[in-house]
Amino acid sequence: MAAPPEKTLKNLAGKWVMNKTLSDDTDRILQMQGVGWFYRRAIALATITLTVTEYTKDDGVTHIDISQVATPGGITSVENRTLDWEYREHTDKIFGKVKGKSRWVKLGDVDDDEFLKTGWDDLEGEHVQSYVESDGGGWTADQVWGFEVLGGKRYYVRHVVVRKGDDWKLARLVYDYQK
């Protein structure tokens, strides 16, 4: 289901399911990130569901907590984003030890690949940028989140650029709203 108009990056709470027809293949990116063949195959065959909780604390900082589940298989991952552009360390079942930072950002302030800045339905407003570095894996992942209109329908989308040495891969991840 396309994203209803009331769903925005400031109101992302709910369940989102990856639309694999509209999303780019992630196998090469996951391989670059050191994810083994078994997990990559399970992820490729699974339904990926994000359960999102979003809130702002008294200090004015937005938090986006995401529980990601691949079914069948029950592969889970947690993404807790604090949008203050401060590094936080995290150990992930799939990606290992990483450190990342997230923020609200205007597209003009994204200083990376043009892919991260294009295609959005709102080119002037704020988006979410999330940057992650692997501890020991040698890769980085830069993401910008927003909404895109595809085939006349509005979707929650993440543009992802993963780099390892001189190699890099791009992917657009598209999500259907569930509830």
XYZ file of C-alpha atoms in Angstrom:
179
model
C 0.000 0.000 0.000
C 1.308 3.439 -0.870
C 2.073 5.848 1.947
C -0.991 7.817 3.065
C -0.602 11.618 2.896
C -0.426 11.965 6.687
C 2.736 9.850 6.772
C 5.819 12.061 6.683
C 9.346 11.808 8.027
C 8.053 13.609 11.128
C 5.290 10.968 11.425
C 6.886 7.730 10.228
C 5.501 5.495 13.007
C 3.867 2.269 11.866
C 4.695 -0.842 9.870
C 6.472 -0.651 6.511
C 7.175 -3.637 4.239
C 9.926 -3.581 1.631
C 8.465 -3.586 -1.882
C 10.936 -5.865 -3.645
C 9.406 -5.164 -7.055
C 10.166 -1.442 -6.782
C 13.364 -1.764 -4.699
C 16.795 -2.377 -6.157
C 18.533 -5.711 -5.546
C 20.607 -5.546 -2.351
C 22.772 -8.659 -2.782
C 25.885 -6.817 -4.029
C 25.617 -4.234 -1.261
C 25.213 -6.898 1.424
C 28.141 -8.839 -0.037
C 30.290 -5.676 0.081
C 29.274 -5.292 3.744
C 30.575 -8.774 4.534
C 27.191 -10.471 4.885
C 27.570 -14.173 4.121
C 25.807 -16.014 1.299
C 23.304 -17.761 3.624
C 22.070 -14.512 5.185
C 22.015 -12.747 1.811
C 19.910 -15.538 0.324
C 17.544 -15.554 3.309
C 17.129 -11.778 3.062
C 16.498 -11.985 -0.691
C 13.695 -14.519 -0.179
C 12.192 -12.990 2.955
C 9.600 -10.321 3.542
C 11.346 -7.403 5.271
C 9.120 -5.539 7.746
C 10.084 -2.365 9.585
C 8.208 -1.434 12.758
C 8.909 2.241 13.360
C 8.486 4.297 16.532
C 9.263 8.008 16.351
C 9.379 10.492 19.201
C 11.029 13.736 20.277
C 12.553 14.027 23.731
C 12.426 17.108 25.964
C 15.762 18.273 24.531
C 14.101 18.585 21.096
C 16.047 15.700 19.528
C 14.067 13.300 17.345
C 14.517 9.550 17.818
C 13.498 6.971 15.227
C 13.606 3.406 16.566
C 13.174 0.639 14.008
C 12.789 -3.093 14.520
C 13.492 -4.855 11.237
C 12.365 -8.474 10.794
C 12.869 -10.807 7.854
C 10.189 -13.542 7.658
C 10.286 -16.431 7.362
C 13.564 -16.947 9.118
C 13.182 -14.435 11.910
C 16.382 -12.548 11.107
C 16.089 -9.372 13.168
C 17.982 -6.118 13.271
C 17.456 -2.970 15.314
C 18.063 0.560 14.061
C 17.857 3.216 16.762
C 18.476 6.602 15.154
C 19.054 9.742 17.219
C 18.912 12.708 14.869
C 21.672 14.834 16.392
C 24.627 13.914 14.088
C 26.611 12.395 16.957
C 28.370 9.039 16.486
C 27.004 6.073 18.428
C 28.425 2.562 18.494
C 26.226 -0.450 17.911
C 26.737 -4.174 17.443
C 24.410 -5.632 14.844
C 23.706 -9.357 14.266
C 24.115 -8.950 10.511
C 26.668 -6.137 10.099
C 28.802 -6.580 13.229
C 30.270 -3.646 15.114
C 29.433 -0.290 13.542
C 29.243 3.362 14.500
C 26.721 5.691 12.996
C 25.169 9.117 13.111
C 21.857 10.539 11.855
C 20.315 13.963 11.348
C 17.616 16.067 9.777
C 19.109 17.491 6.583
C 18.242 19.700 3.624
C 19.233 18.032 0.353
C 21.578 20.903 -0.466
C 23.586 20.020 2.665
C 24.124 16.391 1.638
C 27.704 16.466 0.423
C 27.801 13.024 -1.142
C 26.673 11.320 -4.315
C 23.994 13.056 -6.402
C 21.955 9.832 -6.128
C 21.228 10.685 -2.487
C 19.727 14.052 -3.486
C 17.483 13.209 -6.449
C 14.037 11.723 -7.040
C 12.322 13.008 -3.899
C 8.786 14.401 -3.914
C 9.917 17.189 -1.558
C 13.157 18.801 -2.708
C 12.999 21.735 -0.278
C 12.034 20.158 3.056
C 14.073 18.165 5.525
C 15.066 14.548 4.991
C 16.783 12.047 7.278
C 20.436 11.279 6.611
C 22.041 8.273 8.252
C 25.753 7.517 7.955
C 27.336 4.281 9.229
C 30.948 3.096 9.349
C 31.894 -0.535 9.862
C 34.447 -1.239 12.586
C 36.852 -3.590 10.831
C 34.774 -4.265 7.709
C 36.175 -1.346 5.741
C 32.810 -0.133 4.425
C 30.603 2.912 4.916
C 26.907 3.333 4.181
C 25.268 6.710 3.580
C 21.471 6.898 3.374
C 18.929 9.614 2.762
C 15.289 8.891 3.616
C 12.227 10.526 2.176
C 9.182 9.965 -0.009
C 9.001 9.418 -3.762
C 6.137 9.156 -6.204
C 6.528 5.985 -8.284
C 3.890 4.927 -10.799
C 1.608 7.667 -9.483
C 1.817 6.410 -5.864
C 3.744 7.871 -2.932
C 6.206 5.606 -1.075
C 8.667 5.811 1.814
C 12.099 5.377 0.199
C 15.736 5.155 1.257
C 18.574 5.983 -1.129
C 21.684 4.069 -0.053
C 25.334 4.429 -1.132
C 27.766 1.822 0.228
C 31.507 2.235 -0.263
C 34.413 -0.091 0.369
C 37.797 1.097 -0.852
C 37.385 2.260 -4.453
C 34.202 0.203 -4.953
C 30.704 1.576 -4.396
C 27.130 0.424 -4.898
C 23.817 2.289 -4.994
C 20.350 1.068 -4.072
C 16.887 2.508 -3.746
C 14.808 0.737 -1.089
C 11.051 1.240 -1.387
C 8.540 0.488 1.391
C 4.778 -0.074 1.420
C 2.804 1.238 4.392
C 0.931 -1.451 6.358
C -0.585 0.300 9.395
